[in-house]
XYZ file of C-alpha atoms in Angstrom:
305
model
C -14.148 -26.321 21.118
C -10.772 -24.700 20.524
C -11.757 -21.629 22.528
C -12.860 -23.894 25.382
C -9.560 -25.767 25.170
C -7.542 -22.542 25.389
C -9.593 -21.396 28.397
C -9.104 -24.761 30.076
C -5.324 -24.605 29.653
C -5.277 -21.071 31.027
C -7.374 -22.019 34.077
C -5.232 -25.059 34.829
C -2.067 -22.990 34.471
C -3.437 -20.393 36.859
C -4.352 -23.121 39.341
C -0.770 -24.443 39.278
C 0.672 -20.971 39.828
C -1.745 -20.153 42.668
C -0.825 -23.418 44.383
C 2.876 -22.568 44.390
C 2.176 -18.968 45.380
C 0.028 -19.859 48.394
C 1.802 -22.946 49.731
C 5.065 -22.425 51.600
C 5.896 -26.127 51.306
C 5.294 -26.002 47.527
C 7.563 -22.953 47.152
C 10.355 -24.663 49.065
C 9.961 -27.848 47.044
C 10.050 -25.973 43.745
C 13.268 -24.201 44.760
C 14.785 -27.522 45.826
C 13.935 -29.180 42.510
C 15.193 -26.184 40.538
C 18.573 -26.571 42.236
C 18.626 -30.310 41.615
C 17.822 -29.890 37.922
C 20.160 -26.898 37.565
C 17.308 -24.679 36.399
C 16.966 -20.910 36.960
C 15.438 -20.215 40.366
C 12.680 -18.081 38.921
C 9.386 -17.642 40.712
C 6.173 -18.406 38.900
C 4.173 -15.387 37.717
C 0.509 -14.948 38.557
C -1.668 -13.301 35.927
C -3.607 -10.105 36.560
C -7.020 -9.835 34.921
C -6.513 -6.218 33.852
C -3.205 -6.879 32.065
C -3.235 -9.255 29.095
C 0.560 -9.512 29.023
C 0.537 -10.917 32.570
C -1.170 -14.019 31.136
C 1.580 -14.178 28.509
C 4.237 -13.882 31.208
C 2.532 -16.507 33.389
C 2.482 -19.067 30.571
C 5.995 -18.164 29.466
C 7.416 -18.724 32.960
C 5.411 -21.924 33.412
C 6.810 -23.244 30.125
C 10.321 -22.361 31.222
C 9.849 -24.163 34.545
C 7.830 -27.119 33.236
C 10.304 -29.755 34.467
C 10.793 -28.389 38.023
C 7.042 -27.725 38.336
C 6.145 -31.237 37.198
C 8.700 -32.875 39.497
C 7.664 -30.732 42.466
C 3.950 -31.487 41.994
C 4.685 -35.213 41.706
C 6.372 -35.197 45.112
C 3.652 -33.177 46.881
C 0.249 -34.277 48.148
C -2.120 -32.299 45.974
C -4.817 -32.739 43.349
C -3.225 -29.982 41.220
C -1.887 -31.494 38.008
C 0.695 -29.985 35.631
C 0.011 -29.522 31.954
C 0.838 -32.510 29.796
C 3.353 -32.522 26.911
C 0.763 -31.842 24.213
C -0.632 -28.892 26.156
C 2.836 -27.446 26.719
C 3.526 -27.717 22.979
C 0.311 -25.848 22.279
C 1.214 -23.172 24.818
C 4.651 -22.810 23.204
C 3.124 -22.137 19.779
C 0.587 -19.660 21.165
C 3.420 -17.826 22.915
C 5.258 -17.656 19.584
C 2.253 -15.895 18.073
C 1.808 -13.560 21.045
C 5.516 -12.777 21.406
C 5.570 -9.827 18.965
C 2.478 -8.349 20.631
C 4.164 -8.583 24.022
C 7.279 -6.843 22.673
C 5.168 -4.047 21.171
C 3.257 -3.581 24.443
C 6.511 -3.376 26.397
C 8.073 -0.919 23.951
C 5.158 1.492 24.121
C 4.746 1.081 27.884
C 8.297 1.778 29.014
C 9.130 4.428 26.414
C 10.115 7.630 28.248
C 10.079 9.777 25.132
C 7.549 10.407 22.398
C 5.908 7.189 21.237
C 3.151 8.427 18.911
C 5.343 8.057 15.834
C 5.914 4.379 16.657
C 2.273 3.309 16.528
C 1.966 2.935 12.743
C 5.353 1.178 12.347
C 4.600 -1.188 15.224
C 1.199 -2.184 13.828
C 2.775 -2.842 10.435
C 5.591 -4.899 11.977
C 3.064 -6.857 14.060
C 1.135 -7.781 10.923
C 4.334 -8.856 9.195
C 5.717 -10.836 12.123
C 2.497 -12.683 12.978
C 1.974 -13.560 9.307
C 5.545 -14.834 9.148
C 5.146 -16.990 12.256
C 1.767 -18.384 11.166
C 3.392 -20.312 8.303
C 5.171 -22.696 10.685
C 2.328 -23.317 13.157
C 1.054 -26.876 13.659
C -1.547 -26.670 16.425
C -5.101 -25.590 15.474
C -5.414 -23.278 18.498
C -2.240 -21.393 17.591
C -3.355 -21.108 13.956
C -6.745 -19.782 15.017
C -5.066 -17.320 17.375
C -2.816 -15.957 14.623
C -5.752 -15.568 12.223
C -7.844 -13.792 14.859
C -5.006 -11.388 15.671
C -4.417 -10.561 12.004
C -8.119 -9.943 11.444
C -8.213 -7.702 14.506
C -5.176 -5.694 13.352
C -6.731 -5.141 9.924
C -10.259 -4.361 11.137
C -9.642 -2.462 14.376
C -6.091 -1.083 14.144
C -6.304 0.928 10.939
C -4.062 3.569 12.516
C -2.893 5.038 9.208
C -6.285 6.791 9.052
C -5.596 8.656 12.311
C -4.253 11.969 11.075
C -2.157 12.996 14.051
C -0.455 9.578 14.196
C 0.232 9.685 10.461
C 1.822 13.145 10.673
C 3.798 12.109 13.759
C 5.220 9.176 11.808
C 6.168 11.398 8.866
C 7.885 13.808 11.271
C 9.999 11.033 12.793
C 13.265 11.046 10.780
C 13.618 7.312 11.402
C 10.381 6.360 9.658
C 8.894 9.071 7.395
C 6.893 7.139 4.745
C 8.726 3.809 5.136
C 6.350 2.418 7.751
C 3.114 2.983 5.827
C 1.392 0.039 4.224
C -0.833 2.352 2.195
C 1.301 4.876 0.324
C -1.786 6.933 -0.500
C -2.203 7.511 3.244
C 1.483 8.390 3.478
C 1.155 11.052 0.774
C -1.973 12.416 2.455
C 0.060 12.770 5.655
C 2.802 14.619 3.742
C 0.174 17.005 2.344
C -1.171 17.622 5.850
C 2.368 18.312 7.038
C 2.832 20.864 4.250
C -0.428 22.527 5.258
C 0.637 22.592 8.911
C 4.003 24.117 7.993
C 2.318 26.721 5.801
C 0.018 27.636 8.675
C 2.947 28.032 11.079
C 4.865 30.121 8.541
C 1.879 32.374 7.946
C 1.327 32.888 11.684
C 4.985 33.667 12.249
C 5.243 35.851 9.119
C 8.171 33.814 7.865
C 9.856 35.776 5.055
C 9.697 34.308 1.580
C 12.963 33.223 -0.104
C 15.135 35.949 -1.642
C 14.326 34.734 -5.137
C 10.621 35.221 -4.533
C 11.249 38.700 -3.124
C 13.351 39.778 -6.093
C 10.730 38.489 -8.495
C 8.058 40.484 -6.756
C 10.274 43.605 -6.779
C 10.900 43.289 -10.515
C 7.239 42.931 -11.333
C 5.266 45.072 -8.928
C 1.507 44.785 -9.136
C -1.489 46.007 -7.235
C -0.653 43.680 -4.307
C 2.781 45.328 -3.737
C 1.581 48.909 -3.946
C 0.134 50.946 -1.114
C -3.596 50.292 -1.113
C -5.840 53.315 -1.528
C -8.907 52.752 0.631
C -10.914 55.045 -1.683
C -9.857 53.206 -4.837
C -12.530 51.421 -6.818
C -10.203 48.381 -6.989
C -9.314 48.282 -3.270
C -11.253 45.107 -2.454
C -9.939 43.198 -5.483
C -6.354 44.339 -4.829
C -6.631 43.213 -1.202
C -7.894 39.762 -2.214
C -5.159 39.431 -4.847
C -2.478 40.259 -2.285
C -3.862 37.679 0.139
C -3.941 35.043 -2.614
C -0.312 35.714 -3.571
C 0.732 35.534 0.082
C -0.972 32.154 0.592
C 0.611 30.861 -2.600
C 4.108 31.947 -1.512
C 3.742 30.418 1.971
C 2.436 27.122 0.584
C 5.243 26.976 -1.990
C 7.869 27.639 0.685
C 6.362 25.005 2.989
C 6.350 22.486 0.123
C 10.041 23.139 -0.546
C 10.948 22.717 3.120
C 9.013 19.463 3.499
C 10.525 18.099 0.294
C 14.012 18.932 1.581
C 13.253 17.082 4.796
C 11.804 14.065 2.997
C 14.866 13.847 0.721
C 17.281 13.567 3.667
C 18.438 10.035 4.586
C 16.423 8.371 7.350
C 18.002 8.043 10.764
C 18.709 4.583 12.106
C 15.994 3.225 14.394
C 18.345 3.298 17.402
C 18.876 7.062 17.165
C 16.858 9.555 19.181
C 14.819 11.649 16.704
C 14.575 14.542 19.175
C 18.213 14.635 20.214
C 20.158 17.667 19.014
C 22.393 16.867 16.079
C 20.489 13.817 14.839
C 17.995 15.657 12.699
C 20.397 16.450 9.882
C 22.146 19.718 9.088
C 20.512 21.963 8.436
C 17.201 20.731 9.786
C 14.387 23.064 8.870
C 13.278 25.114 11.913
C 9.623 25.112 10.866
C 9.610 21.297 10.837
C 11.206 21.278 14.271
C 8.274 23.380 15.449
C 5.822 20.904 13.936
C 7.694 18.047 15.557
C 7.639 19.722 18.966
C 3.903 20.333 18.523
C 3.354 16.600 17.958
C 5.483 15.758 21.003
C 3.516 18.125 23.229
C 0.146 16.863 22.012
C 1.104 13.188 22.149
C 3.369 12.291 25.076
C 4.277 8.634 25.679
C 1.091 6.642 25.142
C 1.133 4.802 28.456
C 3.245 3.883 31.426
C 2.973 0.510 33.131
C 3.912 0.248 36.781
C 5.544 -3.081 37.412
């Protein structure tokens, strides 16, 4: 019943908008009434089936222009009827619930820079904001809508399990682990970042810290001596050297990531990729990881208005 009611309101709203879009006389009358009532001379917005936020915008504009639209329809010869007061109140509450979702869609759509690191924070903020708004809802349709959205976000938007998004969020100096709802997932992402850094350091043959070098020089072992291919211990010595190398690289990567994580977070308004905002000194190997994320995950989508 409630789903039918929501569909009915949407269809009637669309019918009103189409009437004013297709009738020159109706357009002129609406403008005239807007001037008389000292209302913004905004045109009504027609929804597009392939864009959910166009329905949001249609209802939002119709709610804004409810008085001019009602007055204009009353003075025109037509069987198109405006929404009544109760329906407008219901629309207003549904728009309250959908407002955060519209803001999130706009933010990801118009972002000209990397947006992958924003996905986890946005989903978390959506859950928080919709839950917050649901406490003051009165209409059953709006309550049902908020519950359905929350269930969807929990069941279908478990983005903290997506590894590349989790690492991207950790690498954003504005968010790091703050945006995670599940701190276990956050720590898993930190571990993956350490592994990624270690891999980059190994591939680039990044030198170990001076302290590690001096320690190795003071206590030379089979791994630091020239291997004798004819030695009985050659294979074991080779494996030992490889093990020590992996250990040193992992330890160095852990130190670098810990240094990064201990730095204060940037404010949300700052550009995480802009030179000078990453902290001084910002670890070069982490910059490489961050650039890798940016290359692999450009802005998620672009909407042509």
